[in-house]
Every structure is written in structure tokens, then in C-alpha cells.
Coordinates of C-alpha atoms in Angstrom, one line a residue:
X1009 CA -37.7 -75.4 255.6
X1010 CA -38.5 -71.7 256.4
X1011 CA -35.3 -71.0 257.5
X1012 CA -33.8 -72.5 253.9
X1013 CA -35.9 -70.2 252.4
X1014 CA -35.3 -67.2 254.7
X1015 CA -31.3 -68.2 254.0
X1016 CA -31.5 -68.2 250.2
X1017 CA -33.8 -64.8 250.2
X1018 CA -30.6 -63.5 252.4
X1019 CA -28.0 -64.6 249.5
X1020 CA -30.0 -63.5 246.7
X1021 CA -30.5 -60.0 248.1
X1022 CA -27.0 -60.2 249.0
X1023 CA -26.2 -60.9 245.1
X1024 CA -28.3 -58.2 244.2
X1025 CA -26.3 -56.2 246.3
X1026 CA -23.5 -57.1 245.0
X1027 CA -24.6 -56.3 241.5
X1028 CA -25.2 -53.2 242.1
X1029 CA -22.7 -52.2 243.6
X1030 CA -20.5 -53.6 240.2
X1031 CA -22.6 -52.1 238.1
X1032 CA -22.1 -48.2 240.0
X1033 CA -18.5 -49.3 240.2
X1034 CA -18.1 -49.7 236.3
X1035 CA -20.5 -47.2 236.1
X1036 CA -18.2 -44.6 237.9
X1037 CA -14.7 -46.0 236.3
X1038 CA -16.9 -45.4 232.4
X1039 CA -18.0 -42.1 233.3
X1040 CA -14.5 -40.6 235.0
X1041 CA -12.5 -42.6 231.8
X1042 CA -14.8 -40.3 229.4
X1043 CA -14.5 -37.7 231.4
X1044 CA -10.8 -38.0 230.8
X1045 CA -10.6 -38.4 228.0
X1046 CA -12.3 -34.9 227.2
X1047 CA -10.6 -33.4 229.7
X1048 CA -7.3 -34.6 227.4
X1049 CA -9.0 -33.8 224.2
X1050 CA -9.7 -30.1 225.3
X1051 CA -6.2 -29.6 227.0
X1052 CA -4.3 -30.8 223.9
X1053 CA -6.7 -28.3 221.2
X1054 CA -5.6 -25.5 223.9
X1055 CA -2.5 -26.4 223.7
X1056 CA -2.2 -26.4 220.1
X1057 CA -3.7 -23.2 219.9
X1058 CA -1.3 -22.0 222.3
X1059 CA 1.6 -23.2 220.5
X1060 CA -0.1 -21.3 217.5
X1061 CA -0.1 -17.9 219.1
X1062 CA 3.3 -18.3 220.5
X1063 CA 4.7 -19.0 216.7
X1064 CA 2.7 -15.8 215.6
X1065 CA 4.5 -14.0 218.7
X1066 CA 7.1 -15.3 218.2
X1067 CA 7.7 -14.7 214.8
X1068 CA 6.2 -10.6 214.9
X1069 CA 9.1 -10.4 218.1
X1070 CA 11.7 -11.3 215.3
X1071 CA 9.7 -9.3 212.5
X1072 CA 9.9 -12.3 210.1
X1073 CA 6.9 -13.8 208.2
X1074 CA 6.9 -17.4 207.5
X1075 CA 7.5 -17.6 203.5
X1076 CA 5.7 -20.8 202.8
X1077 CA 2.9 -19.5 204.7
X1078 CA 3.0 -16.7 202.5
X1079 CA 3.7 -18.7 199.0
X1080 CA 0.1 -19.9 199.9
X1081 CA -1.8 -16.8 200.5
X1082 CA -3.3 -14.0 198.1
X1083 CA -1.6 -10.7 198.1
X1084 CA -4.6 -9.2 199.8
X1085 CA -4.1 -12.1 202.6
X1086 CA -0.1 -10.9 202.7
X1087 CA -1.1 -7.6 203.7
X1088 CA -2.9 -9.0 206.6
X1089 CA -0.1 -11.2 207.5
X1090 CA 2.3 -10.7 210.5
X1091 CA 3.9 -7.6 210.8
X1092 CA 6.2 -5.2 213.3
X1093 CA 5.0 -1.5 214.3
X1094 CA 7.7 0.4 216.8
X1095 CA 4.6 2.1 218.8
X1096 CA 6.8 3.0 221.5
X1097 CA 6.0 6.5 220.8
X1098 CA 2.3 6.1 220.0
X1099 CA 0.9 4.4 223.4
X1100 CA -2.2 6.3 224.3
X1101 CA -2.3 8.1 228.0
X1102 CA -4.6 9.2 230.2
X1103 CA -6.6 11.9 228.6
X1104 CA -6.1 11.2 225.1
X1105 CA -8.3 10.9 222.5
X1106 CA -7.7 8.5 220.0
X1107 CA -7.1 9.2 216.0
X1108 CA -8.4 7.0 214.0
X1109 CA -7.5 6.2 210.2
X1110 CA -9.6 3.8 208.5
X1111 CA -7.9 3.4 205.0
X1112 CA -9.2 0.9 202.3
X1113 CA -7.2 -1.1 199.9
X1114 CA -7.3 -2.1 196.7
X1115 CA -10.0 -0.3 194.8
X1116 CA -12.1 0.8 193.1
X1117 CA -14.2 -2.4 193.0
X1118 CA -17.6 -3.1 193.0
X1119 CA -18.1 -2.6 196.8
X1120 CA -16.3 1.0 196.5
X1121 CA -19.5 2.9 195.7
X1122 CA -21.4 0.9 198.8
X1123 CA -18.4 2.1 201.4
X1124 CA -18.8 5.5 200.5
X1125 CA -22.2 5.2 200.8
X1126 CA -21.9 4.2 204.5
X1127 CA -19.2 6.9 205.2
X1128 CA -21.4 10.0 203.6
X1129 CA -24.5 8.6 205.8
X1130 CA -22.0 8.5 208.9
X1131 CA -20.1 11.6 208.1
X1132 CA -16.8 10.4 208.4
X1133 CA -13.8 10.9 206.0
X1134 CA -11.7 8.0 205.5
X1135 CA -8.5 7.0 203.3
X1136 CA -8.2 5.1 199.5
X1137 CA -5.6 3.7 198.7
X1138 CA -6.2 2.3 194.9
X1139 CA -5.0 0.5 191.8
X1140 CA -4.9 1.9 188.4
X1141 CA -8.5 1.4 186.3
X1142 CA -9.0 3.4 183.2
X1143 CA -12.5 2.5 182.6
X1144 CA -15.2 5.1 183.4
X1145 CA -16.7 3.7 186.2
X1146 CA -13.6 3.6 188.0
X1147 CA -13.0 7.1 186.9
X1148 CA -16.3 8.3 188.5
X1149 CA -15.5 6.5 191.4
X1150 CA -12.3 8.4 192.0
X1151 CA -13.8 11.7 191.7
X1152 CA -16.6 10.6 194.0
X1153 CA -13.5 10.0 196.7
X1154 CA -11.7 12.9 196.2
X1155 CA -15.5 15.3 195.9
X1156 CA -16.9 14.0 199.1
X1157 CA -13.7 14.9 201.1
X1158 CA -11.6 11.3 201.9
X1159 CA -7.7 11.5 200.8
X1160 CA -6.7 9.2 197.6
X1161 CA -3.5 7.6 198.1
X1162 CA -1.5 5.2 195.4
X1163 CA -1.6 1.5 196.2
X1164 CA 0.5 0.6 192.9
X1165 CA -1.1 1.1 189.3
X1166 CA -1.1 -2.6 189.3
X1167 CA -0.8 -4.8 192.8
X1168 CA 1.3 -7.8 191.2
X1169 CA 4.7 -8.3 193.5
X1170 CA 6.4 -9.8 190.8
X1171 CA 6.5 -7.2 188.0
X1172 CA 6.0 -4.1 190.6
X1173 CA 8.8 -5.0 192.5
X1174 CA 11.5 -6.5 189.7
X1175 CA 13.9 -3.2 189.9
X1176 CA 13.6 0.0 191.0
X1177 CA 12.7 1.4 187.3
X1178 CA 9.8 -1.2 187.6
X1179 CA 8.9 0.3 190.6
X1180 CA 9.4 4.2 189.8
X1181 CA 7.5 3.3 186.2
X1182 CA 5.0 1.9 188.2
X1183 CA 4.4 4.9 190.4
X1184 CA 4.6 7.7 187.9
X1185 CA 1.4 5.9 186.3
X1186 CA -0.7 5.5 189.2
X1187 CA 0.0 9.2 189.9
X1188 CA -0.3 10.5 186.4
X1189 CA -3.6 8.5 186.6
X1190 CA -5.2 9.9 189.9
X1191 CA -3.7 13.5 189.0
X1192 CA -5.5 13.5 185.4
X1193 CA -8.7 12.2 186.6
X1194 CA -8.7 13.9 189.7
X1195 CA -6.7 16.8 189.6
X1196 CA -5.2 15.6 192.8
X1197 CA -1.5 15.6 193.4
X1198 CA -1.6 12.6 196.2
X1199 CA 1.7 11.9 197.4
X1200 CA 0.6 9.1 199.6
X1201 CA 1.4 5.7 198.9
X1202 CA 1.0 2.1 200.4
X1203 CA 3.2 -0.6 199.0
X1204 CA 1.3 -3.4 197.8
X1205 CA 2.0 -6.0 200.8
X1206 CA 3.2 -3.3 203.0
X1207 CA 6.8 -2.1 203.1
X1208 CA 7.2 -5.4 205.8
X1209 CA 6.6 -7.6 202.4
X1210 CA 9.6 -10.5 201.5
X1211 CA 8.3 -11.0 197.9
X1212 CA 10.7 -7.8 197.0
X1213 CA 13.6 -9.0 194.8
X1214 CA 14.5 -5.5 195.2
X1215 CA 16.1 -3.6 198.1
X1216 CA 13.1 -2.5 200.1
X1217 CA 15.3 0.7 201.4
X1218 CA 15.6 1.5 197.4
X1219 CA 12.5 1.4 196.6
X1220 CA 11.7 3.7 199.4
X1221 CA 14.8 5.6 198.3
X1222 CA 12.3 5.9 195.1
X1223 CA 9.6 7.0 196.8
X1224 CA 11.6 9.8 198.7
X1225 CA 13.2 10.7 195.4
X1226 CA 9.5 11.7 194.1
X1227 CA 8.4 13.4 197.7
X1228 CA 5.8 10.7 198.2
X1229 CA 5.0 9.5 202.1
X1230 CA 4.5 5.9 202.4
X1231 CA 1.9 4.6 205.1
X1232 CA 1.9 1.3 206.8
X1233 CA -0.7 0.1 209.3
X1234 CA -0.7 -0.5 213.0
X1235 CA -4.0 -2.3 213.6
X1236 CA -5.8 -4.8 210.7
X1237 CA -9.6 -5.8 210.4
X1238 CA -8.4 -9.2 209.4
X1239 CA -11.0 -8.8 206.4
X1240 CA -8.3 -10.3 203.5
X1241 CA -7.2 -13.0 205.5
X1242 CA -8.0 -16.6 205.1
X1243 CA -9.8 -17.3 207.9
X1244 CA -13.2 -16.3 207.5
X1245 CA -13.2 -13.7 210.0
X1246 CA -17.0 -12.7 210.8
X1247 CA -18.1 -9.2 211.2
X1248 CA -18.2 -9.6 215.1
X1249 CA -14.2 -10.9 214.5
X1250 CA -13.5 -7.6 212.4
X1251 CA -14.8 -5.4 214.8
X1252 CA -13.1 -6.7 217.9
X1253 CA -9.8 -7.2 215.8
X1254 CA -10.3 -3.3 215.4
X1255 CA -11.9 -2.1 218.5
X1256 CA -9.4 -4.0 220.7
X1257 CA -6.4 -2.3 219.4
X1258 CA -7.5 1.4 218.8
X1259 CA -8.1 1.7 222.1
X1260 CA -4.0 1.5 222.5
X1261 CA -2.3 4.0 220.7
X1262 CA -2.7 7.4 219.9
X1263 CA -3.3 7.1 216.6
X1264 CA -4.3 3.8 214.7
X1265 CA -3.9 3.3 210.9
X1266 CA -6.2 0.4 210.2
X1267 CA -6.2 -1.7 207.0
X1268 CA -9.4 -2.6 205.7
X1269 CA -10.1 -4.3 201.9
X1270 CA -13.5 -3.7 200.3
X1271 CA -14.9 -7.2 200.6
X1272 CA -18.3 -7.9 201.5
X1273 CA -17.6 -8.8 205.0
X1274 CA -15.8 -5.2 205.2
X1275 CA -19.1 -3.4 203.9
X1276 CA -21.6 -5.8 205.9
X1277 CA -19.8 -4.7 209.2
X1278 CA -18.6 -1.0 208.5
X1279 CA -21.8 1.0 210.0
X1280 CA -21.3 -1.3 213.4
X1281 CA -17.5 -0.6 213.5
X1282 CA -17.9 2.9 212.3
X1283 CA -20.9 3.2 215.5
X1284 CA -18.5 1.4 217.7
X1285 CA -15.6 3.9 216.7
X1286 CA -18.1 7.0 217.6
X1287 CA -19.3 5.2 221.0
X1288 CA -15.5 4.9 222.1
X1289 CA -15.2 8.5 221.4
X1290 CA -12.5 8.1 219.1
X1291 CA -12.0 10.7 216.2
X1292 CA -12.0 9.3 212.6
X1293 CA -9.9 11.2 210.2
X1294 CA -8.9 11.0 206.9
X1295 CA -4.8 10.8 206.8
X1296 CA -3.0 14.4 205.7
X1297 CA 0.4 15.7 206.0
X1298 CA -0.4 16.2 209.9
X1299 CA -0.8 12.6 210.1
X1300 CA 1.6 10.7 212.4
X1301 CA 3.0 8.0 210.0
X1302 CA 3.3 4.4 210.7
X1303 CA 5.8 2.4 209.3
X1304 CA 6.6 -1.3 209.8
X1305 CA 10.2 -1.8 210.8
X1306 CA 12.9 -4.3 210.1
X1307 CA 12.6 -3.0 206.4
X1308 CA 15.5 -5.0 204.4

């Protein structure tokens, strides 16, 4: 009898062995299916992402912008869309210091007053290029640009593609009132000008190289950008993603037009960039006739 018992002790704890040792294996076959399965899930987001950044390569190698893409965005988001720069002559080398442009877009607007607020406490000059506003705020605030020592430039008297860019009268009308407008207000005879979108822009139904043909005409200089905060784009870029997008390609050339708008991300993370900008011992200028210009090419 007590070896019956001593036998069916044996085959239960061999059961419970054997339990066990299906329960780790199911266990272990769970956990490495999950694991996976994550695995998977990760590789085929970086993958995706990948394929994203090649398109975007891709697509700057052939200087083309996607025109759906575009059809969806603002024309603030345009301007920060893909472009081409020949820097092959504007690498920075050993020993060089780096010139910075920080130009703003699009005013005046309400953040205007605020960004030159942050300039005057940081001492640094910086580029406007802006729209045509007759009211007297506006006026004030061009005076304020041009009294406290930054360049005003012409962005368009008005910053809609369709109208500004129907013929080259359109165009040439277009100019003569932005610069009648900044000369009577300011007594400033700018002859800088950024075309709405950039001179890379497709929503031209006019010859690009006439409408510069325009601009030449008048003795205006047209500047493009090499390096973009990302601050009109639709992602919502945070202030850390602004100042990396800048910081991480000043560094490259010798001298870096950047494009900034005045949104509220802009003004939010202008005191760290503009810190950043002193800590790399870069020097922040306001654009003149010295400065080297930057043009996108490819322009049709």
C-alpha cells in the first residue's frame, strides 16, 4: 500500500512537472511572439519614415516640389517647403566664422512689435521682409524697423500667388506699391525683395526668369534662404525643433539666410535661438549690399 502511494506521489509530481514546464514553454513562445511583433511594428514606422526622408531627398536632388502637397498648404507653409540652394561656394572652413541673417516674413503683425523687442534687448540687427499695411500701426511699426537699425526688404504689397503672379505688369504694379509704400513711410529706398513663396515657387503662371527680369529692370536684389526654422510649416514644430532646424545648419556655410515668420512659436523661441546663435560664436547681421546672396536654383 505504501508503495502505491509512494508511486502515485511520483506521477503527480511528475505531472506537475510537466505543467510547468508547458506553461514556461507557452510562456516563452507568448513573450518572443509579442516581442515580434513590436520588433515588426517599430521596423515598418522606421521604414516609413525612411521612405519619407528619401522622397524629400529625393525630390530637393531634382529641385521639384510635390504640387498636390503644395495645393494643401498655406502660402506661409510653401515658403517652408522643399527647396534647392547651390552652396557649393558657401561651405564654411576651418577658421571661419559664420554670418548669420535672420530675416522675418510676412509682417507687420501683431507679434512684430514683440520680435523687435527681443532683438533691441539682445542687440542684434536682423532683416523684414513685409507686406503692404496702410494703417498706422503698421506705419509705426515700419519706422520702428528701419529707426532701430534692421534692413526693410519688400515681400510683395500683398502675398496672394494668384493676383501677384498673373503677368509681369501684375507683378511690376505690385512692386512699385510696396516700394512707394516703405519709401513714403520710411524714407527708405529698399531694394531688397523676397518673392512671396520664394523664387523656387510653382504657383507662378508667369515665367519666373521674367519676373526677375522685372526685378533687375527696377535694380532690386532678390534674396532666397539657405536654412528654414520650419516655423510656417504644418507640422507643429516646437521651439526645441526650431532651434535645431536652425542651429544644425548654420554651422555649415559661410553665411546662412534663415527664414523665420512672426508666429508665436517664432517669438516664444527667438531669445534661446538668438543665445544659441551668440554661444556658437556666429555673427548676426542684418543683410546689406555686402551680403552674399542666396538664391534657389532650377528657377523656370
Amino acid at each position: 500500500m505504501e508503495g502505491s502511494n509512494m508511486g502515485l506521489e511520483r506521477q503527480r509530481a511528475k505531472r506537475k512537472r510537466v505543467a510547468r514546464m508547458k506553461k514556461m514553454i507557452v510562456t516563452t513562445i507568448i513573450a518572443f511572439m509579442l516581442i515580434t511583433l513590436c520588433v515588426l511594428t517599430f521596423l515598418c514606422i522606421e521604414v516609413i519614415s525612411l521612405q519619407k526622408q528619401v522622397d524629400v531627398l529625393s525630390a530637393k536632388v531634382n529641385g521639384v516640389t510635390d504640387v498636390y502637397t503644395e495645393a494643401a498648404m498655406s502660402e506661409e507653409e510653401i515658403e517652408d517647403s522643399i527647396y534647392v540652394v547651390d552652396n557649393s561656394e558657401n561651405f564654411a572652413e576651418t577658421g571661419d566664422i559664420p554670418l548669420v541673417y535672420l530675416t522675418f516674413d510676412d509682417g507687420p503683425s501683431e507679434n512684430t512689435e514683440q520680435i523687435l523687442d527681443i532683438l533691441d534687448d539682445y542687440n542684434v540687427k536682423a532683416t523684414f521682409f513685409v507686406n503692404g499695411k496702410e494703417d498706422e500701426a503698421s506705419a509705426n511699426t515700419y519706422r520702428r524697423i528701419v529707426d532701430e537699425g534692421h534692413t526693410i526688404g519688400m515681400h510683395g504689397y500683398i502675398h496672394d500667388y494668384s493676383t501677384l503672379y498673373q503677368s509681369t505688369e501684375s507683378f511690376s504694379s505690385d512692386y512699385d506699391r510696396i516700394h512707394q509704400l516703405i519709401l513714403d513711410t520710411t524714407g527708405v529706398d529698399t531694394h531688397f525683395y523676397r518673392f512671396p513663396g520664394g523664387s523656387s515657387n510653382t504657383f507662378h503662371t508667369t515665367s519666373m526668369s521674367d519676373l526677375i527680369g522685372v526685378l533687375n529692370d527696377k535694380g532690386a536684389v532678390y534674396y532666397d534662404w539657405n536654412v528654414q526654422a520650419g516655423d510656417a510649416t504644418i507640422s507643429a514644430f516646437t521651439e526645441d525643433d526650431l532651434i535645431d532646424n536652425v542651429m544644425n545648419n548654420v554651422v555649415q556655410y559661410k553665411t546662412s539666410v534663415v527664414l523665420l515668420h512672426e508666429k508665436d512659436v517664432t517669438v516664444e523661441s527667438l531669445p534661446r535661438l538668438i543665445e544659441s546663435l551668440q554661444q556658437a560664436g556666429v555673427m548676426i547681421l542684418p543683410i546689406t549690399d555686402d551680403t552674399y546672396v542666396i538664391h534657389h536654383v532650377n528657377v523656370k
